[in-house]
């Protein structure tokens, strides 16, 4: 997707502070952090929204959650608690149309979200 912001970060055309990457996903700092740790877990494959996840993507989505847990452990806030968030479509708060998961940790997170 030539006009997709996160595809451009995946390809390296737009810089980001990459914290982890493997053959399936990259993880980088959110440009507007909402917690002391606010990472974005982004599959290399362009999937626009949660509504576009296919059966063939099940392993990928599971891998993203396992990676979030691994990073929470590594960063030291796993036992305190953290949040993994996906926003879908406008009312859900989605602003970038390439599926991604926010990993928020390092503070007490309130519920319900705004
Ligand atoms: P959404 O609102 O779609 O769930 O999340 C998109 C996230 O991408 C937002 O938290 C926003 O701060 C972040 N973001 C937007 N543009 C950039 C960018 O150019 N670089 C990085 N690292 N994050 C971005
Ligand atoms: Zn994309």
Short mmCIF file of N, CA and C and ligand atoms in Angstrom, two decimals:
data_model
loop_
_atom_site.label_atom_id
_atom_site.label_comp_id
_atom_site.label_asym_id
_atom_site.label_seq_id
_atom_site.Cartn_x
_atom_site.Cartn_y
_atom_site.Cartn_z
N UNK A 1 0.87 -1.19 0.00
CA UNK A 1 0.00 0.00 0.00
C UNK A 1 0.90 1.23 0.00
N UNK A 2 1.03 1.88 -1.14
CA UNK A 2 2.02 2.95 -1.29
C UNK A 2 1.68 4.19 -0.46
N UNK A 3 0.40 4.39 -0.13
CA UNK A 3 0.03 5.59 0.62
C UNK A 3 -0.25 5.32 2.10
N UNK A 4 0.22 4.18 2.58
CA UNK A 4 -0.07 3.79 3.96
C UNK A 4 1.11 4.15 4.87
N UNK A 5 0.84 4.92 5.91
CA UNK A 5 1.89 5.36 6.83
C UNK A 5 2.66 4.19 7.43
N UNK A 6 1.96 3.19 7.92
CA UNK A 6 2.66 2.10 8.59
C UNK A 6 3.37 1.18 7.58
N UNK A 7 2.87 1.05 6.36
CA UNK A 7 3.64 0.35 5.33
C UNK A 7 4.96 1.09 5.07
N UNK A 8 4.92 2.41 5.11
CA UNK A 8 6.15 3.20 4.88
C UNK A 8 7.12 3.03 6.05
N UNK A 9 6.61 2.88 7.27
CA UNK A 9 7.49 2.60 8.41
C UNK A 9 8.05 1.19 8.28
N UNK A 10 7.21 0.22 7.88
CA UNK A 10 7.67 -1.16 7.68
C UNK A 10 8.80 -1.20 6.63
N UNK A 11 8.64 -0.44 5.55
CA UNK A 11 9.64 -0.47 4.47
C UNK A 11 10.87 0.37 4.79
N UNK A 12 10.79 1.20 5.85
CA UNK A 12 11.92 2.05 6.21
C UNK A 12 11.90 3.41 5.53
N UNK A 13 10.85 3.68 4.74
CA UNK A 13 10.77 4.98 4.05
C UNK A 13 10.48 6.11 5.02
N UNK A 14 9.80 5.80 6.13
CA UNK A 14 9.57 6.78 7.20
C UNK A 14 10.21 6.22 8.45
N UNK A 15 11.01 7.03 9.16
CA UNK A 15 11.73 6.51 10.33
C UNK A 15 10.81 6.31 11.54
N UNK A 16 11.20 5.39 12.39
CA UNK A 16 10.52 5.18 13.67
C UNK A 16 11.55 4.60 14.62
N UNK A 17 11.27 4.73 15.91
CA UNK A 17 12.16 4.16 16.92
C UNK A 17 11.77 2.69 17.12
N UNK A 18 12.40 1.82 16.34
CA UNK A 18 12.01 0.40 16.34
C UNK A 18 12.58 -0.29 17.57
N UNK A 19 11.71 -0.97 18.31
CA UNK A 19 12.09 -1.62 19.56
C UNK A 19 12.21 -3.13 19.41
N UNK A 20 11.56 -3.70 18.39
CA UNK A 20 11.61 -5.14 18.14
C UNK A 20 11.15 -5.35 16.70
N UNK A 21 11.71 -6.35 16.04
CA UNK A 21 11.17 -6.74 14.73
C UNK A 21 11.52 -8.17 14.45
N UNK A 22 10.66 -8.81 13.68
CA UNK A 22 10.95 -10.15 13.17
C UNK A 22 10.32 -10.25 11.78
N UNK A 23 10.21 -11.47 11.26
CA UNK A 23 9.77 -11.62 9.89
C UNK A 23 8.29 -11.27 9.71
N UNK A 24 7.55 -11.18 10.81
CA UNK A 24 6.11 -10.95 10.70
C UNK A 24 5.65 -9.57 11.15
N UNK A 25 6.40 -8.95 12.05
CA UNK A 25 5.92 -7.68 12.58
C UNK A 25 7.08 -6.77 12.98
N UNK A 26 6.74 -5.49 13.15
CA UNK A 26 7.67 -4.55 13.76
C UNK A 26 6.96 -3.87 14.93
N UNK A 27 7.77 -3.44 15.89
CA UNK A 27 7.26 -2.77 17.08
C UNK A 27 8.06 -1.48 17.26
N UNK A 28 7.35 -0.37 17.38
CA UNK A 28 8.05 0.92 17.53
C UNK A 28 7.28 1.82 18.48
N UNK A 29 7.97 2.87 18.96
CA UNK A 29 7.35 3.82 19.89
C UNK A 29 6.26 4.62 19.19
N UNK A 30 5.11 4.78 19.88
CA UNK A 30 4.08 5.69 19.38
C UNK A 30 4.62 7.11 19.44
N UNK A 31 4.33 7.89 18.40
CA UNK A 31 4.83 9.26 18.32
C UNK A 31 4.18 10.17 19.37
N UNK A 32 3.03 9.76 19.89
CA UNK A 32 2.27 10.56 20.88
C UNK A 32 1.93 9.66 22.07
N UNK A 33 2.92 9.33 22.90
CA UNK A 33 2.72 8.29 23.91
C UNK A 33 1.68 8.66 24.96
N UNK A 34 0.88 7.65 25.33
CA UNK A 34 -0.19 7.82 26.33
C UNK A 34 0.16 7.12 27.64
N UNK A 35 1.36 6.61 27.76
CA UNK A 35 1.86 5.98 28.98
C UNK A 35 3.38 6.01 28.89
N UNK A 36 4.06 5.69 29.99
CA UNK A 36 5.53 5.77 29.93
C UNK A 36 6.08 4.79 28.90
N UNK A 37 5.41 3.65 28.72
CA UNK A 37 5.69 2.81 27.55
C UNK A 37 4.43 2.77 26.69
N UNK A 38 4.56 3.16 25.45
CA UNK A 38 3.45 3.08 24.49
C UNK A 38 4.05 2.65 23.16
N UNK A 39 3.93 1.34 22.91
CA UNK A 39 4.47 0.76 21.68
C UNK A 39 3.34 0.41 20.72
N UNK A 40 3.66 0.40 19.45
CA UNK A 40 2.73 -0.05 18.41
C UNK A 40 3.28 -1.33 17.81
N UNK A 41 2.48 -2.38 17.84
CA UNK A 41 2.84 -3.66 17.23
C UNK A 41 2.13 -3.73 15.88
N UNK A 42 2.90 -3.80 14.82
CA UNK A 42 2.37 -3.63 13.46
C UNK A 42 2.81 -4.80 12.59
N UNK A 43 1.87 -5.56 12.04
CA UNK A 43 2.28 -6.63 11.12
C UNK A 43 2.88 -6.04 9.84
N UNK A 44 3.87 -6.73 9.30
CA UNK A 44 4.44 -6.27 8.03
C UNK A 44 3.39 -6.32 6.92
N UNK A 45 2.50 -7.30 7.02
CA UNK A 45 1.42 -7.44 6.03
C UNK A 45 0.40 -6.32 6.21
N UNK A 46 -0.01 -5.70 5.12
CA UNK A 46 -1.04 -4.67 5.22
C UNK A 46 -2.41 -5.31 5.38
N UNK A 47 -3.01 -5.08 6.55
CA UNK A 47 -4.40 -5.45 6.83
C UNK A 47 -5.03 -4.16 7.33
N UNK A 48 -6.12 -3.71 6.73
CA UNK A 48 -6.61 -2.35 7.03
C UNK A 48 -7.20 -2.24 8.43
N UNK A 49 -8.07 -3.18 8.80
CA UNK A 49 -8.75 -3.10 10.10
C UNK A 49 -8.97 -4.52 10.63
N UNK A 50 -9.45 -4.58 11.86
CA UNK A 50 -9.80 -5.87 12.46
C UNK A 50 -10.86 -6.60 11.62
N UNK A 51 -11.70 -5.82 10.95
CA UNK A 51 -12.73 -6.43 10.11
C UNK A 51 -12.15 -7.14 8.90
N UNK A 52 -10.90 -6.87 8.58
CA UNK A 52 -10.25 -7.47 7.40
C UNK A 52 -9.36 -8.65 7.75
N UNK A 53 -9.30 -9.03 9.02
CA UNK A 53 -8.49 -10.20 9.41
C UNK A 53 -9.12 -11.47 8.83
N UNK A 54 -8.29 -12.26 8.17
CA UNK A 54 -8.76 -13.49 7.53
C UNK A 54 -8.30 -14.71 8.33
N UNK A 55 -8.88 -15.86 7.99
CA UNK A 55 -8.50 -17.10 8.66
C UNK A 55 -6.99 -17.33 8.56
N UNK A 56 -6.41 -16.98 7.43
CA UNK A 56 -4.96 -17.18 7.23
C UNK A 56 -4.11 -16.28 8.14
N UNK A 57 -4.74 -15.28 8.77
CA UNK A 57 -4.01 -14.35 9.64
C UNK A 57 -4.05 -14.77 11.11
N UNK A 58 -4.68 -15.88 11.43
CA UNK A 58 -4.85 -16.26 12.83
C UNK A 58 -3.51 -16.44 13.54
N UNK A 59 -2.56 -17.08 12.89
CA UNK A 59 -1.24 -17.28 13.51
C UNK A 59 -0.56 -15.93 13.74
N UNK A 60 -0.68 -15.05 12.76
CA UNK A 60 -0.07 -13.72 12.86
C UNK A 60 -0.63 -12.95 14.06
N UNK A 61 -1.93 -12.94 14.22
CA UNK A 61 -2.54 -12.19 15.32
C UNK A 61 -2.13 -12.80 16.66
N UNK A 62 -2.10 -14.12 16.74
CA UNK A 62 -1.62 -14.77 17.96
C UNK A 62 -0.17 -14.42 18.25
N UNK A 63 0.65 -14.38 17.21
CA UNK A 63 2.06 -14.03 17.37
C UNK A 63 2.20 -12.61 17.90
N UNK A 64 1.35 -11.71 17.44
CA UNK A 64 1.41 -10.32 17.92
C UNK A 64 1.13 -10.28 19.43
N UNK A 65 0.13 -11.03 19.89
CA UNK A 65 -0.18 -11.03 21.32
C UNK A 65 0.93 -11.68 22.14
N UNK A 66 1.52 -12.74 21.61
CA UNK A 66 2.65 -13.35 22.32
C UNK A 66 3.82 -12.38 22.40
N UNK A 67 4.03 -11.61 21.33
CA UNK A 67 5.12 -10.63 21.33
C UNK A 67 4.83 -9.51 22.33
N UNK A 68 3.57 -9.08 22.42
CA UNK A 68 3.21 -8.06 23.41
C UNK A 68 3.53 -8.56 24.82
N UNK A 69 3.18 -9.80 25.10
CA UNK A 69 3.46 -10.36 26.43
C UNK A 69 4.96 -10.44 26.68
N UNK A 70 5.71 -10.89 25.69
CA UNK A 70 7.17 -10.96 25.82
C UNK A 70 7.76 -9.58 26.13
N UNK A 71 7.29 -8.56 25.41
CA UNK A 71 7.83 -7.21 25.63
C UNK A 71 7.43 -6.68 27.00
N UNK A 72 6.20 -6.96 27.44
CA UNK A 72 5.77 -6.53 28.78
C UNK A 72 6.66 -7.17 29.86
N UNK A 73 6.99 -8.43 29.67
CA UNK A 73 7.90 -9.10 30.62
C UNK A 73 9.27 -8.44 30.58
N UNK A 74 9.79 -8.24 29.37
CA UNK A 74 11.13 -7.65 29.22
C UNK A 74 11.19 -6.24 29.81
N UNK A 75 10.12 -5.48 29.64
CA UNK A 75 10.11 -4.08 30.07
C UNK A 75 9.76 -3.94 31.55
N UNK A 76 9.32 -5.03 32.17
CA UNK A 76 9.20 -5.04 33.62
C UNK A 76 7.85 -4.68 34.19
N UNK A 77 6.82 -4.51 33.34
CA UNK A 77 5.51 -4.16 33.88
C UNK A 77 4.48 -5.27 33.71
N UNK A 78 4.93 -6.47 33.38
CA UNK A 78 3.97 -7.56 33.14
C UNK A 78 3.18 -7.89 34.40
N UNK A 79 3.85 -8.03 35.52
CA UNK A 79 3.12 -8.44 36.72
C UNK A 79 2.27 -7.30 37.26
N UNK A 80 2.71 -6.05 37.13
CA UNK A 80 1.88 -4.91 37.55
C UNK A 80 0.61 -4.84 36.71
N UNK A 81 0.76 -5.05 35.41
CA UNK A 81 -0.37 -5.00 34.50
C UNK A 81 -0.13 -4.04 33.36
N UNK A 82 -0.82 -4.28 32.29
CA UNK A 82 -0.65 -3.48 31.07
C UNK A 82 -1.89 -3.66 30.21
N UNK A 83 -1.89 -2.99 29.08
CA UNK A 83 -3.05 -3.08 28.18
C UNK A 83 -2.59 -3.25 26.74
N UNK A 84 -3.30 -4.10 26.01
CA UNK A 84 -3.11 -4.24 24.56
C UNK A 84 -4.43 -3.80 23.93
N UNK A 85 -4.35 -2.80 23.03
CA UNK A 85 -5.55 -2.17 22.50
C UNK A 85 -5.52 -2.18 20.97
N UNK A 86 -6.65 -2.51 20.40
CA UNK A 86 -6.85 -2.32 18.96
C UNK A 86 -8.07 -1.45 18.75
N UNK A 87 -7.90 -0.36 18.01
CA UNK A 87 -9.02 0.52 17.67
C UNK A 87 -9.48 0.20 16.25
N UNK A 88 -10.80 0.07 16.08
CA UNK A 88 -11.33 -0.30 14.76
C UNK A 88 -12.35 0.72 14.28
N UNK A 89 -12.04 1.33 13.14
CA UNK A 89 -12.91 2.31 12.47
C UNK A 89 -13.07 3.59 13.30
N UNK A 90 -13.76 4.57 12.73
CA UNK A 90 -13.73 5.92 13.30
C UNK A 90 -14.23 5.96 14.75
N UNK A 91 -15.39 5.38 15.02
CA UNK A 91 -15.95 5.47 16.37
C UNK A 91 -15.10 4.69 17.36
N UNK A 92 -14.31 3.75 16.87
CA UNK A 92 -13.40 3.01 17.73
C UNK A 92 -12.10 3.73 17.97
N UNK A 93 -11.90 4.86 17.29
CA UNK A 93 -10.69 5.65 17.51
C UNK A 93 -9.56 5.35 16.55
N UNK A 94 -9.82 4.59 15.50
CA UNK A 94 -8.75 4.26 14.55
C UNK A 94 -8.42 5.47 13.69
N UNK A 95 -7.13 5.76 13.57
CA UNK A 95 -6.69 6.89 12.74
C UNK A 95 -5.69 6.47 11.67
N UNK A 96 -5.10 5.29 11.81
CA UNK A 96 -4.17 4.77 10.79
C UNK A 96 -4.76 3.44 10.31
N UNK A 97 -4.91 3.33 8.98
CA UNK A 97 -5.68 2.23 8.39
C UNK A 97 -4.77 1.08 7.99
N UNK A 98 -3.98 0.68 8.93
CA UNK A 98 -3.13 -0.51 8.83
C UNK A 98 -3.18 -1.09 10.25
N UNK A 99 -3.71 -2.28 10.37
CA UNK A 99 -4.01 -2.82 11.70
C UNK A 99 -2.78 -2.76 12.61
N UNK A 100 -3.02 -2.41 13.85
CA UNK A 100 -1.94 -2.30 14.84
C UNK A 100 -2.52 -2.47 16.22
N UNK A 101 -1.65 -2.80 17.16
CA UNK A 101 -2.03 -3.04 18.54
C UNK A 101 -1.15 -2.16 19.41
N UNK A 102 -1.81 -1.37 20.26
CA UNK A 102 -1.09 -0.52 21.20
C UNK A 102 -0.72 -1.37 22.42
N UNK A 103 0.52 -1.27 22.86
CA UNK A 103 0.95 -1.87 24.14
C UNK A 103 1.26 -0.71 25.09
N UNK A 104 0.41 -0.60 26.12
CA UNK A 104 0.54 0.50 27.09
C UNK A 104 0.91 -0.07 28.44
N UNK A 105 1.93 0.49 29.05
CA UNK A 105 2.35 0.01 30.36
C UNK A 105 3.13 1.07 31.10
N UNK A 106 3.30 0.84 32.40
CA UNK A 106 4.10 1.74 33.21
C UNK A 106 3.30 2.72 34.01
N UNK A 107 1.98 2.65 33.95
CA UNK A 107 1.15 3.47 34.84
C UNK A 107 -0.15 2.72 35.08
N UNK A 108 -0.94 3.21 36.05
CA UNK A 108 -2.26 2.62 36.28
C UNK A 108 -3.21 3.12 35.20
N UNK A 109 -3.80 2.19 34.49
CA UNK A 109 -4.68 2.52 33.37
C UNK A 109 -6.13 2.42 33.84
N UNK A 110 -6.89 3.46 33.57
CA UNK A 110 -8.26 3.49 34.06
C UNK A 110 -9.21 2.82 33.07
N UNK A 111 -10.39 2.47 33.57
CA UNK A 111 -11.43 1.86 32.74
C UNK A 111 -12.77 2.44 33.16
N UNK A 112 -13.69 2.80 32.30
CA UNK A 112 -13.60 2.60 30.86
C UNK A 112 -12.71 3.64 30.19
N UNK A 113 -12.19 3.32 28.99
CA UNK A 113 -11.41 4.29 28.23
C UNK A 113 -12.34 5.39 27.71
N UNK A 114 -11.79 6.47 27.22
CA UNK A 114 -12.59 7.60 26.73
C UNK A 114 -13.32 7.26 25.46
P1 LIG B 1 -4.99 4.51 16.17
O1 LIG B 1 -5.57 5.86 16.53
O2 LIG B 1 -5.17 4.24 14.69
O3 LIG B 1 -5.45 3.38 17.02
O4 LIG B 1 -3.44 4.61 16.46
C1 LIG B 1 -2.55 5.25 15.60
C2 LIG B 1 -1.36 5.65 16.43
O5 LIG B 1 -0.31 5.97 15.55
C3 LIG B 1 -1.61 6.88 17.31
O6 LIG B 1 -1.45 6.52 18.67
C4 LIG B 1 -0.58 7.89 16.82
O7 LIG B 1 0.00 8.63 17.87
C5 LIG B 1 0.44 7.01 16.12
N1 LIG B 1 1.13 7.65 15.03
C6 LIG B 1 0.57 8.45 14.08
N2 LIG B 1 1.51 8.85 13.19
C7 LIG B 1 2.69 8.29 13.61
C8 LIG B 1 4.02 8.34 13.10
O8 LIG B 1 4.32 8.97 12.08
N3 LIG B 1 4.97 7.65 13.79
C9 LIG B 1 4.66 6.94 14.93
N4 LIG B 1 5.67 6.31 15.53
N5 LIG B 1 3.42 6.87 15.43
C10 LIG B 1 2.44 7.54 14.77
ZN1 LIG B 2 -0.15 -0.54 5.36
#
